[in-house]
mmCIF file of C-alpha atoms in Angstrom:
data_model
loop_
_atom_site.group_PDB
_atom_site.id
_atom_site.type_symbol
_atom_site.label_atom_id
_atom_site.label_comp_id
_atom_site.label_asym_id
_atom_site.label_seq_id
_atom_site.Cartn_x
_atom_site.Cartn_y
_atom_site.Cartn_z
ATOM 1 C CA MET M 143 -12.378 -2.108 -17.949
ATOM 2 C CA LEU M 144 -15.293 -3.865 -16.308
ATOM 3 C CA THR M 145 -18.005 -5.544 -18.311
ATOM 4 C CA PHE M 146 -21.417 -6.756 -17.171
ATOM 5 C CA ASP M 147 -20.930 -10.369 -18.215
ATOM 6 C CA ASN M 148 -20.895 -12.924 -15.410
ATOM 7 C CA MET M 149 -17.686 -14.919 -15.572
ATOM 8 C CA LEU M 150 -18.355 -17.072 -12.519
ATOM 9 C CA LYS M 151 -21.707 -18.129 -11.110
ATOM 10 C CA VAL M 152 -21.893 -20.154 -7.921
ATOM 11 C CA GLN M 153 -25.346 -21.595 -7.319
ATOM 12 C CA ASP M 154 -26.506 -23.246 -4.079
ATOM 13 C CA ILE M 155 -23.141 -24.701 -3.128
ATOM 14 C CA SER M 156 -23.125 -26.873 -0.021
ATOM 15 C CA THR M 157 -20.113 -28.957 0.975
ATOM 16 C CA GLY M 158 -17.782 -29.869 3.795
ATOM 17 C CA TYR M 159 -15.328 -32.424 5.082
ATOM 18 C CA GLY M 160 -16.562 -35.911 5.889
ATOM 19 C CA LYS M 161 -19.826 -35.463 7.745
ATOM 20 C CA LYS M 162 -19.045 -31.878 8.793
ATOM 21 C CA GLN M 163 -20.887 -29.357 6.625
ATOM 22 C CA VAL M 164 -19.048 -26.049 6.158
ATOM 23 C CA LEU M 165 -20.961 -24.288 3.346
ATOM 24 C CA PHE M 166 -24.735 -23.935 3.212
ATOM 25 C CA ASP M 167 -26.411 -23.059 -0.120
ATOM 26 C CA VAL M 168 -23.841 -20.427 -1.101
ATOM 27 C CA SER M 169 -24.751 -18.430 -4.234
ATOM 28 C CA PHE M 170 -23.061 -15.413 -5.840
ATOM 29 C CA GLU M 171 -21.694 -14.139 -9.155
ATOM 30 C CA VAL M 172 -18.437 -12.543 -10.253
ATOM 31 C CA LYS M 173 -18.393 -10.299 -13.307
ATOM 32 C CA GLN M 174 -15.657 -10.335 -15.908
ATOM 33 C CA GLY M 175 -12.809 -8.010 -14.955
ATOM 34 C CA GLU M 176 -13.750 -7.685 -11.291
ATOM 35 C CA ILE M 177 -11.466 -8.106 -8.305
ATOM 36 C CA VAL M 178 -13.756 -9.538 -5.639
ATOM 37 C CA LEU M 179 -12.696 -9.913 -2.019
ATOM 38 C CA LEU M 180 -14.146 -12.886 -0.155
ATOM 39 C CA ALA M 181 -14.178 -11.853 3.506
ATOM 40 C CA GLY M 182 -15.129 -13.543 6.746
ATOM 41 C CA SER M 183 -13.810 -14.810 10.066
ATOM 42 C CA ASN M 184 -11.714 -17.944 10.467
ATOM 43 C CA GLY M 185 -13.942 -20.967 9.940
ATOM 44 C CA SER M 186 -16.509 -19.089 7.860
ATOM 45 C CA GLY M 187 -15.790 -21.276 4.825
ATOM 46 C CA LYS M 188 -13.754 -18.965 2.586
ATOM 47 C CA SER M 189 -10.953 -21.374 1.653
ATOM 48 C CA THR M 190 -13.442 -24.238 1.506
ATOM 49 C CA LEU M 191 -15.431 -22.274 -1.058
ATOM 50 C CA LEU M 192 -12.404 -21.812 -3.320
ATOM 51 C CA LYS M 193 -11.688 -25.528 -3.129
ATOM 52 C CA ALA M 194 -15.311 -26.340 -3.936
ATOM 53 C CA ILE M 195 -15.289 -24.023 -6.958
ATOM 54 C CA TYR M 196 -12.116 -25.688 -8.227
ATOM 55 C CA GLY M 197 -13.511 -29.178 -7.892
ATOM 56 C CA GLN M 198 -11.392 -30.214 -4.925
ATOM 57 C CA LEU M 199 -14.461 -30.859 -2.778
ATOM 58 C CA PRO M 200 -17.706 -32.583 -3.863
ATOM 59 C CA GLN M 201 -20.946 -30.656 -4.252
ATOM 60 C CA TRP M 202 -23.735 -31.602 -1.860
ATOM 61 C CA ASN M 203 -27.433 -31.134 -2.639
ATOM 62 C CA ASN M 204 -26.977 -30.574 -6.398
ATOM 63 C CA GLY M 205 -25.037 -27.312 -6.187
ATOM 64 C CA GLN M 206 -23.691 -26.022 -9.514
ATOM 65 C CA ILE M 207 -20.851 -23.836 -10.757
ATOM 66 C CA PHE M 208 -20.826 -22.009 -14.079
ATOM 67 C CA PHE M 209 -17.787 -20.440 -15.755
ATOM 68 C CA ASN M 210 -18.470 -18.285 -18.801
ATOM 69 C CA GLU M 211 -22.004 -19.757 -18.815
ATOM 70 C CA GLU M 212 -20.676 -23.331 -19.016
ATOM 71 C CA ASN M 213 -21.464 -25.768 -16.227
ATOM 72 C CA ILE M 214 -18.078 -26.794 -14.806
ATOM 73 C CA THR M 215 -19.383 -28.676 -11.775
ATOM 74 C CA GLY M 216 -17.170 -31.702 -11.176
ATOM 75 C CA LYS M 217 -14.677 -30.862 -13.949
ATOM 76 C CA THR M 218 -11.072 -31.923 -13.377
ATOM 77 C CA THR M 219 -8.308 -29.448 -12.589
ATOM 78 C CA VAL M 220 -6.748 -30.008 -16.020
ATOM 79 C CA LYS M 221 -10.015 -29.174 -17.781
ATOM 80 C CA LEU M 222 -10.585 -26.087 -15.624
ATOM 81 C CA LEU M 223 -7.075 -24.862 -16.396
ATOM 82 C CA LYS M 224 -7.682 -25.264 -20.125
ATOM 83 C CA LYS M 225 -10.875 -23.237 -19.798
ATOM 84 C CA GLY M 226 -8.925 -20.408 -18.162
ATOM 85 C CA LEU M 227 -9.783 -20.909 -14.482
ATOM 86 C CA LEU M 228 -6.851 -21.264 -12.082
ATOM 87 C CA TYR M 229 -6.560 -21.684 -8.299
ATOM 88 C CA ILE M 230 -3.640 -20.568 -6.106
ATOM 89 C CA PRO M 231 -3.812 -22.147 -2.634
ATOM 90 C CA GLN M 232 -2.060 -20.735 0.430
ATOM 91 C CA LYS M 233 0.774 -23.268 0.528
ATOM 92 C CA ASN M 234 2.859 -25.601 -1.613
ATOM 93 C CA ASN M 235 2.760 -23.290 -4.635
ATOM 94 C CA LEU M 236 6.454 -23.486 -5.514
ATOM 95 C CA PHE M 237 9.127 -26.086 -6.262
ATOM 96 C CA GLU M 238 11.507 -25.191 -3.443
ATOM 97 C CA ASP M 239 14.514 -27.107 -4.827
ATOM 98 C CA LEU M 240 14.289 -25.481 -8.264
ATOM 99 C CA THR M 241 15.393 -22.013 -9.333
ATOM 100 C CA VAL M 242 12.996 -19.217 -10.245
ATOM 101 C CA LYS M 243 13.598 -19.913 -13.930
ATOM 102 C CA GLU M 244 13.054 -23.637 -13.456
ATOM 103 C CA ASN M 245 9.811 -22.954 -11.577
ATOM 104 C CA LEU M 246 8.573 -20.946 -14.555
ATOM 105 C CA GLU M 247 9.597 -23.772 -16.894
ATOM 106 C CA MET M 248 7.696 -26.274 -14.747
ATOM 107 C CA ALA M 249 4.622 -24.041 -14.875
ATOM 108 C CA GLY M 250 4.680 -24.219 -18.677
ATOM 109 C CA LEU M 251 5.619 -27.865 -18.920
ATOM 110 C CA THR M 252 2.745 -28.685 -21.259
ATOM 111 C CA LEU M 253 3.763 -26.010 -23.778
ATOM 112 C CA ASP M 254 5.935 -26.574 -26.829
ATOM 113 C CA ARG M 255 9.537 -25.567 -26.021
ATOM 114 C CA LYS M 256 9.515 -22.649 -28.469
ATOM 115 C CA PHE M 257 6.277 -21.277 -27.066
ATOM 116 C CA LEU M 258 7.474 -21.907 -23.510
ATOM 117 C CA LEU M 259 10.559 -19.717 -23.910
ATOM 118 C CA GLN M 260 8.465 -16.941 -25.455
ATOM 119 C CA ARG M 261 5.870 -17.252 -22.690
ATOM 120 C CA ILE M 262 8.567 -16.986 -20.008
ATOM 121 C CA GLU M 263 10.068 -13.944 -21.732
ATOM 122 C CA ASN M 264 6.670 -12.243 -21.906
ATOM 123 C CA THR M 265 5.939 -13.120 -18.292
ATOM 124 C CA LEU M 266 9.193 -11.582 -17.080
ATOM 125 C CA LEU M 267 8.304 -8.342 -18.855
ATOM 126 C CA VAL M 268 5.530 -8.062 -16.275
ATOM 127 C CA TYR M 269 7.422 -9.469 -13.287
ATOM 128 C CA THR M 270 10.636 -7.515 -13.805
ATOM 129 C CA SER M 271 11.576 -7.716 -10.115
ATOM 130 C CA LEU M 272 12.188 -11.459 -10.608
ATOM 131 C CA LEU M 273 14.865 -10.913 -13.265
ATOM 132 C CA PRO M 274 17.804 -10.581 -10.827
ATOM 133 C CA HIS M 275 16.717 -13.776 -9.053
ATOM 134 C CA LEU M 276 16.289 -16.235 -11.940
ATOM 135 C CA ASN M 277 19.024 -18.545 -10.631
ATOM 136 C CA ARG M 278 17.939 -18.431 -7.001
ATOM 137 C CA THR M 279 15.668 -20.928 -5.287
ATOM 138 C CA PRO M 280 12.407 -19.702 -3.690
ATOM 139 C CA MET M 281 13.927 -20.154 -0.220
ATOM 140 C CA LYS M 282 16.275 -17.260 -0.980
ATOM 141 C CA LEU M 283 13.454 -14.904 -2.003
ATOM 142 C CA SER M 284 11.523 -12.488 0.176
ATOM 143 C CA GLY M 285 7.884 -13.222 0.947
ATOM 144 C CA GLY M 286 6.774 -10.700 -1.656
ATOM 145 C CA GLU M 287 9.080 -12.126 -4.306
ATOM 146 C CA ARG M 288 7.790 -15.638 -3.567
ATOM 147 C CA GLN M 289 4.230 -14.441 -4.037
ATOM 148 C CA LEU M 290 5.159 -12.719 -7.297
ATOM 149 C CA LEU M 291 6.760 -15.944 -8.528
ATOM 150 C CA THR M 292 3.546 -17.798 -7.669
ATOM 151 C CA LEU M 293 1.529 -15.258 -9.663
ATOM 152 C CA ALA M 294 4.030 -15.401 -12.526
ATOM 153 C CA MET M 295 3.670 -19.173 -12.714
ATOM 154 C CA ALA M 296 -0.111 -18.790 -12.734
ATOM 155 C CA THR M 297 -0.154 -16.183 -15.482
ATOM 156 C CA MET M 298 2.087 -18.374 -17.642
ATOM 157 C CA HIS M 299 -1.179 -20.170 -18.436
ATOM 158 C CA GLN M 300 -2.841 -16.911 -19.576
ATOM 159 C CA PRO M 301 -5.880 -17.488 -17.320
ATOM 160 C CA LYS M 302 -9.165 -15.637 -17.576
ATOM 161 C CA MET M 303 -9.787 -15.892 -13.831
ATOM 162 C CA ILE M 304 -7.674 -16.726 -10.776
ATOM 163 C CA LEU M 305 -8.889 -17.851 -7.359
ATOM 164 C CA VAL M 306 -6.300 -16.720 -4.781
ATOM 165 C CA ASP M 307 -6.147 -17.810 -1.141
ATOM 166 C CA GLU M 308 -4.495 -15.177 1.082
ATOM 167 C CA PRO M 309 -1.906 -13.551 -1.210
ATOM 168 C CA PHE M 310 -0.801 -11.176 1.597
ATOM 169 C CA ILE M 311 -0.189 -13.803 4.281
ATOM 170 C CA ALA M 312 2.988 -13.126 6.320
ATOM 171 C CA LEU M 313 4.014 -10.239 4.029
ATOM 172 C CA SER M 314 5.542 -6.954 5.142
ATOM 173 C CA PRO M 315 3.647 -3.707 4.374
ATOM 174 C CA HIS M 316 6.066 -3.016 1.499
ATOM 175 C CA ASN M 317 5.507 -6.431 -0.044
ATOM 176 C CA ILE M 318 1.739 -6.151 0.382
ATOM 177 C CA ILE M 319 1.858 -2.996 -1.739
ATOM 178 C CA LEU M 320 4.066 -4.780 -4.303
ATOM 179 C CA VAL M 321 1.685 -7.724 -4.623
ATOM 180 C CA SER M 322 -1.381 -5.445 -4.600
ATOM 181 C CA GLU M 323 -0.026 -3.392 -7.482
ATOM 182 C CA THR M 324 0.712 -6.569 -9.434
ATOM 183 C CA LEU M 325 -2.816 -7.915 -8.921
ATOM 184 C CA LYS M 326 -4.258 -4.579 -10.039
ATOM 185 C CA LEU M 327 -2.000 -4.549 -13.114
ATOM 186 C CA LEU M 328 -3.056 -8.076 -14.076
ATOM 187 C CA SER M 329 -6.689 -7.028 -13.790
ATOM 188 C CA GLU M 330 -6.472 -3.712 -15.619
ATOM 189 C CA LYS M 331 -3.923 -4.544 -18.340
ATOM 190 C CA PHE M 332 -4.616 -8.206 -18.974
ATOM 191 C CA GLY M 333 -8.278 -8.401 -17.998
ATOM 192 C CA ILE M 334 -7.813 -11.189 -15.446
ATOM 193 C CA THR M 335 -10.724 -11.597 -13.035
ATOM 194 C CA PHE M 336 -9.904 -12.350 -9.387
ATOM 195 C CA LEU M 337 -11.730 -13.901 -6.455
ATOM 196 C CA ILE M 338 -9.483 -13.349 -3.438
ATOM 197 C CA VAL M 339 -9.670 -14.744 0.082
ATOM 198 C CA GLU M 340 -7.780 -12.410 2.395
ATOM 199 C CA GLN M 341 -7.708 -11.580 6.108
ATOM 200 C CA ARG M 342 -5.964 -8.249 5.483
ATOM 201 C CA ILE M 343 -9.257 -6.595 4.626
ATOM 202 C CA LYS M 344 -8.176 -2.962 4.638
ATOM 203 C CA GLU M 345 -5.216 -3.587 2.355
ATOM 204 C CA CYS M 346 -7.224 -5.706 -0.096
ATOM 205 C CA LEU M 347 -10.005 -3.123 -0.317
ATOM 206 C CA THR M 348 -7.599 -0.746 -2.090
ATOM 207 C CA ILE M 349 -7.753 -2.948 -5.206
ATOM 208 C CA SER M 350 -11.182 -4.606 -4.860
ATOM 209 C CA ASN M 351 -14.348 -3.713 -6.757
ATOM 210 C CA ARG M 352 -16.672 -5.701 -4.522
ATOM 211 C CA VAL M 353 -16.739 -7.570 -1.210
ATOM 212 C CA ILE M 354 -18.667 -10.796 -0.624
ATOM 213 C CA SER M 355 -18.881 -11.652 3.077
ATOM 214 C CA LEU M 356 -19.297 -15.146 4.463
ATOM 215 C CA LYS M 357 -20.568 -15.878 7.953
ATOM 216 C CA LEU M 358 -21.104 -19.383 9.347
ATOM 217 C CA GLY M 359 -20.863 -20.866 5.872
ATOM 218 C CA LYS M 360 -23.452 -18.591 4.265
ATOM 219 C CA VAL M 361 -23.319 -15.410 2.190
ATOM 220 C CA PHE M 362 -23.854 -12.576 4.669
ATOM 221 C CA SER M 363 -23.591 -9.590 2.316
ATOM 222 C CA SER M 364 -22.323 -8.360 -1.059
ATOM 223 C CA SER M 365 -21.226 -4.740 -1.376
ATOM 224 C CA GLU M 366 -19.635 -2.565 -4.025
ATOM 225 C CA VAL M 367 -16.416 -0.861 -2.920
ATOM 226 C CA ASN M 368 -16.942 2.841 -3.561
ATOM 227 C CA SER M 369 -16.823 6.180 -1.784
ATOM 228 C CA THR M 370 -19.756 5.226 0.450
ATOM 229 C CA PHE M 371 -18.376 1.820 1.473
ATOM 230 C CA ASN M 372 -18.333 1.441 5.249
ATOM 231 C CA LEU M 373 -15.508 -0.749 6.564
ATOM 232 C CA HIS M 374 -17.029 -0.767 10.048
ATOM 233 C CA GLU M 375 -20.165 -2.489 8.737
ATOM 234 C CA LEU M 376 -17.995 -5.244 7.269
ATOM 235 C CA ASN M 377 -16.550 -5.939 10.708
ATOM 236 C CA SER M 378 -19.874 -7.508 11.718
ATOM 237 C CA VAL M 379 -18.928 -10.663 9.775
ATOM 238 C CA PHE M 380 -16.038 -11.219 12.178
ATOM 239 C CA ILE M 381 -18.262 -11.260 15.267
#
């Protein structure tokens, strides 16, 4: 169930790579329990924004980021994880030489062994489709199963919010539905808030509450997804 509390507040974020500026005074908020789609054309700054939120890029011009009303600007990844904020990039999410079970164990490496085993057991109650593949390596999984393993490893940390970069990339229609249903379940049953970058706009809209559009490194629009939402209007951000 949605609440009206802001979980994430991004305020005047500007950043880039070297001397190349990509984001220009980006500001928006994400409420607790929302699934928010971050849309825009290639080069609009979507992935850059996720990296900036998660402290992987420096803030220019005194931009600030607040998580549960606490200023987290410049906090390390370890500290952000402890606060319940987690980031899933597009690539290099899995340990390819380890089995599914070993990947889950690596995800909970900082936990006491007793709690780790219980956490894995609880996680697999949600990701039941991974059960037959516990002794397989990620290379032997389908694209959808790989994405579910990535999400399972993330939820091992019991996060409050997850930033996800293109969860549907290279997935078949069947696997997109599988991952979509999992994201929706994590939101509705476990109250996890999501900010998702995704090019498959139509598919992501089926689970999203709101769309924030970026264009040329700036916020172009913010719209609630409801019965009056017009997908054709959103296409203007890709021009």
